[in-house]
Short mmCIF file of C-alpha atoms in Angstrom, two decimals:
data_model
loop_
_atom_site.label_atom_id
_atom_site.label_comp_id
_atom_site.label_asym_id
_atom_site.label_seq_id
_atom_site.Cartn_x
_atom_site.Cartn_y
_atom_site.Cartn_z
CA UNK A 1 0.00 0.00 0.00
CA UNK A 2 1.33 3.41 -0.93
CA UNK A 3 -0.43 5.33 1.83
CA UNK A 4 -2.96 8.12 1.33
CA UNK A 5 -2.87 9.67 -2.13
CA UNK A 6 -4.24 13.07 -3.05
CA UNK A 7 -4.73 14.56 -6.46
CA UNK A 8 -3.94 17.10 -7.73
CA UNK A 9 -1.05 18.23 -5.56
CA UNK A 10 -1.40 21.79 -6.76
CA UNK A 11 -4.32 23.66 -8.28
CA UNK A 12 -4.45 27.26 -9.40
CA UNK A 13 -7.84 28.58 -10.36
CA UNK A 14 -9.65 31.83 -10.93
CA UNK A 15 -12.22 33.13 -8.51
CA UNK A 16 -15.67 31.76 -9.30
CA UNK A 17 -14.47 28.48 -10.80
CA UNK A 18 -15.27 25.07 -9.35
CA UNK A 19 -12.51 22.72 -8.21
CA UNK A 20 -12.51 19.08 -7.17
CA UNK A 21 -9.93 17.21 -5.12
CA UNK A 22 -9.63 13.45 -4.88
CA UNK A 23 -8.37 11.35 -2.00
CA UNK A 24 -7.51 7.65 -2.11
CA UNK A 25 -7.19 6.34 1.43
CA UNK A 26 -5.37 3.27 2.71
CA UNK A 27 -7.51 0.42 1.39
CA UNK A 28 -8.50 -1.23 4.66
CA UNK A 29 -9.30 2.05 6.43
CA UNK A 30 -12.98 2.69 7.13
CA UNK A 31 -12.73 6.38 8.06
CA UNK A 32 -11.77 9.25 5.82
CA UNK A 33 -11.25 12.85 6.92
CA UNK A 34 -10.86 16.18 5.16
CA UNK A 35 -8.98 19.06 6.76
CA UNK A 36 -8.00 22.52 5.55
CA UNK A 37 -4.78 24.23 6.57
CA UNK A 38 -3.63 27.79 6.04
CA UNK A 39 -0.12 29.08 6.63
CA UNK A 40 0.90 29.12 10.28
CA UNK A 41 -2.24 27.39 11.48
CA UNK A 42 -3.00 23.83 12.46
CA UNK A 43 -5.26 21.69 10.27
CA UNK A 44 -8.95 22.66 10.55
CA UNK A 45 -11.49 19.84 10.49
CA UNK A 46 -13.95 19.94 7.59
CA UNK A 47 -15.77 16.62 7.47
CA UNK A 48 -15.38 12.88 7.90
CA UNK A 49 -16.86 9.63 6.62
CA UNK A 50 -17.19 6.20 8.08
CA UNK A 51 -17.42 3.92 5.09
CA UNK A 52 -19.78 5.80 2.73
CA UNK A 53 -21.68 7.69 5.44
CA UNK A 54 -20.77 11.32 6.10
CA UNK A 55 -20.92 11.42 9.90
CA UNK A 56 -19.95 14.99 10.64
CA UNK A 57 -19.51 18.25 8.78
CA UNK A 58 -17.98 21.36 10.33
CA UNK A 59 -20.48 24.14 11.05
CA UNK A 60 -17.91 26.53 9.62
CA UNK A 61 -18.08 24.79 6.27
CA UNK A 62 -19.78 26.85 3.60
CA UNK A 63 -22.54 25.36 1.44
CA UNK A 64 -20.13 25.78 -1.46
CA UNK A 65 -18.17 22.81 -0.11
CA UNK A 66 -19.39 19.27 -0.68
CA UNK A 67 -17.71 15.94 -0.10
CA UNK A 68 -18.62 12.44 -1.18
CA UNK A 69 -17.37 8.93 -0.61
CA UNK A 70 -19.79 6.98 -2.81
CA UNK A 71 -18.44 3.46 -2.44
CA UNK A 72 -16.66 3.80 0.86
CA UNK A 73 -13.29 3.93 -0.83
CA UNK A 74 -12.01 7.13 -2.48
CA UNK A 75 -13.48 10.53 -1.69
CA UNK A 76 -13.90 13.81 -3.53
CA UNK A 77 -14.08 17.32 -2.11
CA UNK A 78 -15.67 19.90 -4.40
CA UNK A 79 -15.56 23.64 -3.90
CA UNK A 80 -18.03 25.60 -6.01
CA UNK A 81 -17.64 29.26 -6.94
CA UNK A 82 -14.21 29.51 -5.36
CA UNK A 83 -13.20 32.62 -3.43
CA UNK A 84 -9.74 33.90 -2.60
CA UNK A 85 -10.32 32.93 1.01
CA UNK A 86 -10.51 29.28 -0.07
CA UNK A 87 -6.79 29.31 -0.84
CA UNK A 88 -5.28 26.73 1.48
CA UNK A 89 -3.82 23.24 1.71
CA UNK A 90 -6.56 20.60 1.69
CA UNK A 91 -5.49 17.52 3.62
CA UNK A 92 -7.04 14.08 3.52
CA UNK A 93 -6.49 11.46 6.21
CA UNK A 94 -7.74 7.94 6.76
CA UNK A 95 -7.93 5.63 9.75
CA UNK A 96 -9.16 2.27 10.92
CA UNK A 97 -11.51 3.18 13.73
CA UNK A 98 -11.83 0.71 16.56
CA UNK A 99 -14.21 1.48 19.42
CA UNK A 100 -12.29 -0.82 21.71
CA UNK A 101 -9.20 1.35 21.67
CA UNK A 102 -8.17 4.95 21.48
CA UNK A 103 -6.05 4.33 18.48
CA UNK A 104 -7.88 5.87 15.51
CA UNK A 105 -4.46 6.80 14.19
CA UNK A 106 -4.78 9.16 11.26
CA UNK A 107 -2.57 8.70 8.21
CA UNK A 108 -2.42 11.89 6.19
CA UNK A 109 -1.77 12.46 2.54
CA UNK A 110 0.61 15.13 1.30
CA UNK A 111 -2.25 17.51 0.60
CA UNK A 112 -3.66 19.44 -2.33
CA UNK A 113 -2.64 23.08 -2.41
CA UNK A 114 -5.29 25.42 -3.80
CA UNK A 115 -4.54 28.94 -4.97
CA UNK A 116 -7.48 31.09 -5.99
CA UNK A 117 -6.54 34.14 -8.03
CA UNK B 1 -13.62 19.17 22.57
CA UNK B 2 -11.03 19.47 25.29
CA UNK B 3 -8.83 22.57 24.93
CA UNK B 4 -5.06 22.33 24.76
CA UNK B 5 -2.29 24.81 25.49
CA UNK B 6 1.14 24.36 23.93
CA UNK B 7 4.05 26.80 23.69
CA UNK B 8 4.20 28.43 20.29
CA UNK B 9 7.85 27.52 19.79
CA UNK B 10 10.79 25.72 21.35
CA UNK B 11 14.44 25.30 20.49
CA UNK B 12 16.75 22.39 21.05
CA UNK B 13 20.32 21.48 20.26
CA UNK B 14 20.98 18.45 18.12
CA UNK B 15 21.46 15.18 20.01
CA UNK B 16 19.97 16.61 23.19
CA UNK B 17 16.65 15.52 24.73
CA UNK B 18 13.55 17.63 24.08
CA UNK B 19 10.52 17.84 26.34
CA UNK B 20 7.44 19.24 24.62
CA UNK B 21 4.67 20.13 27.10
CA UNK B 22 0.92 20.19 26.60
CA UNK B 23 -1.77 21.31 29.03
CA UNK B 24 -5.22 19.74 28.57
CA UNK B 25 -6.93 20.58 31.85
CA UNK B 26 -10.46 20.02 30.47
CA UNK B 27 -9.73 16.51 29.23
CA UNK B 28 -12.41 13.95 30.01
CA UNK B 29 -11.70 10.65 31.67
CA UNK B 30 -12.09 8.71 28.43
CA UNK B 31 -10.10 10.98 26.12
CA UNK B 32 -6.88 9.56 24.76
CA UNK B 33 -3.91 11.87 24.24
CA UNK B 34 -2.52 11.78 20.74
CA UNK B 35 0.57 13.51 19.40
CA UNK B 36 1.24 14.24 15.77
CA UNK B 37 3.99 16.17 14.07
CA UNK B 38 4.14 17.98 10.75
CA UNK B 39 7.39 18.36 8.90
CA UNK B 40 7.73 21.23 6.44
CA UNK B 41 5.66 20.77 3.28
CA UNK B 42 4.16 17.47 4.47
CA UNK B 43 0.93 16.30 6.02
CA UNK B 44 0.90 15.56 9.76
CA UNK B 45 2.21 12.19 10.90
CA UNK B 46 1.30 10.20 13.98
CA UNK B 47 3.87 10.08 16.76
CA UNK B 48 2.37 8.42 19.83
CA UNK B 49 -0.74 8.15 21.99
CA UNK B 50 -1.74 7.11 25.48
CA UNK B 51 -4.51 7.13 28.08
CA UNK B 52 -3.05 7.01 31.57
CA UNK B 53 0.26 5.21 31.55
CA UNK B 54 3.49 6.47 30.08
CA UNK B 55 4.15 5.11 26.60
CA UNK B 56 7.27 4.49 24.56
CA UNK B 57 7.76 3.75 20.89
CA UNK B 58 10.58 4.03 18.40
CA UNK B 59 9.90 7.72 17.78
CA UNK B 60 9.31 9.15 21.23
CA UNK B 61 8.05 8.72 24.77
CA UNK B 62 4.85 10.13 26.22
CA UNK B 63 4.68 11.04 29.88
CA UNK B 64 1.16 11.63 31.20
CA UNK B 65 0.57 13.43 34.48
CA UNK B 66 -1.22 11.51 37.18
CA UNK B 67 -4.22 13.87 37.03
CA UNK B 68 -4.10 13.68 33.20
CA UNK B 69 -4.31 17.46 32.91
CA UNK B 70 -0.98 17.63 31.15
CA UNK B 71 1.39 15.49 29.16
CA UNK B 72 4.92 15.74 27.80
CA UNK B 73 6.29 14.39 24.55
CA UNK B 74 9.91 13.39 24.94
CA UNK B 75 12.35 13.11 22.06
CA UNK B 76 15.36 11.42 23.58
CA UNK B 77 17.97 12.68 21.10
CA UNK B 78 16.79 15.42 18.79
CA UNK B 79 18.01 15.34 15.22
CA UNK B 80 17.70 17.97 12.53
CA UNK B 81 14.93 15.85 10.99
CA UNK B 82 12.86 16.31 14.14
CA UNK B 83 12.35 19.99 13.32
CA UNK B 84 8.59 20.18 12.88
CA UNK B 85 5.32 21.44 14.35
CA UNK B 86 4.16 19.14 17.15
CA UNK B 87 0.44 18.84 17.94
CA UNK B 88 -1.10 17.49 21.12
CA UNK B 89 -4.69 16.30 20.64
CA UNK B 90 -7.12 14.90 23.21
CA UNK B 91 -9.11 12.30 21.28
CA UNK B 92 -12.59 11.16 22.28
CA UNK B 93 -13.59 7.88 20.67
CA UNK B 94 -17.24 8.98 20.61
CA UNK B 95 -16.44 12.25 18.86
CA UNK B 96 -14.76 10.61 15.92
CA UNK B 97 -12.75 13.60 14.80
CA UNK B 98 -9.36 14.86 15.93
CA UNK B 99 -9.17 18.62 16.54
CA UNK B 100 -5.79 20.23 15.95
CA UNK B 101 -4.58 23.40 17.62
CA UNK B 102 -1.65 25.46 16.38
CA UNK B 103 0.98 23.22 17.97
CA UNK B 104 4.58 23.87 18.98
CA UNK B 105 7.18 24.67 16.35
CA UNK B 106 10.37 22.86 17.30
CA UNK B 107 13.66 24.21 15.94
CA UNK B 108 16.71 21.96 16.23
CA UNK B 109 20.07 23.67 16.10
CA UNK B 110 23.17 21.83 14.89
#
């Protein structure tokens, strides 16, 4: 397994355009997370899935953001009508959640950097 | 979510031990304490976690206070490759998500 893969690694777009990021998690992991990170800040939680179910979405997340994980494997994060404030690193992580332990160790991808002009 | 307090930055000399503190006074009895680090231009990576007892692995040691209101990540011999931002995260298994703060930026001097 090659770990968590994210595509594209870099995206430059003009304000108002739509962008989509893809995340391929570690194959046996049942949870998938999306985070956003801006310079000098820690990763900010956006949403997460357990298998194909989206279990939580940040209240700070605009309606322009939507995420899917249709078959419980890869996930996509779409941002519609991008704004300059959306410029950030978008991080994906996956984990194998086990209620019997506190592990839920997240494995992160390298991220997709978005620049909105 | 339990709140954490970490120093913004710390410095260490190469090959010396580093003790990175974290205060989590509002932690609940069932929250685990996770530590991650983020090297420049990479996503965060898991370092270690624990509940009540001190923990050791190949990367680091985790010392947890008896009242669990604080913990310390110990790097026994810092190397230049340990320069990173270190995040302390109380993790609740019922919450599902891990909430990151701004962490501690560790600088290692040769």
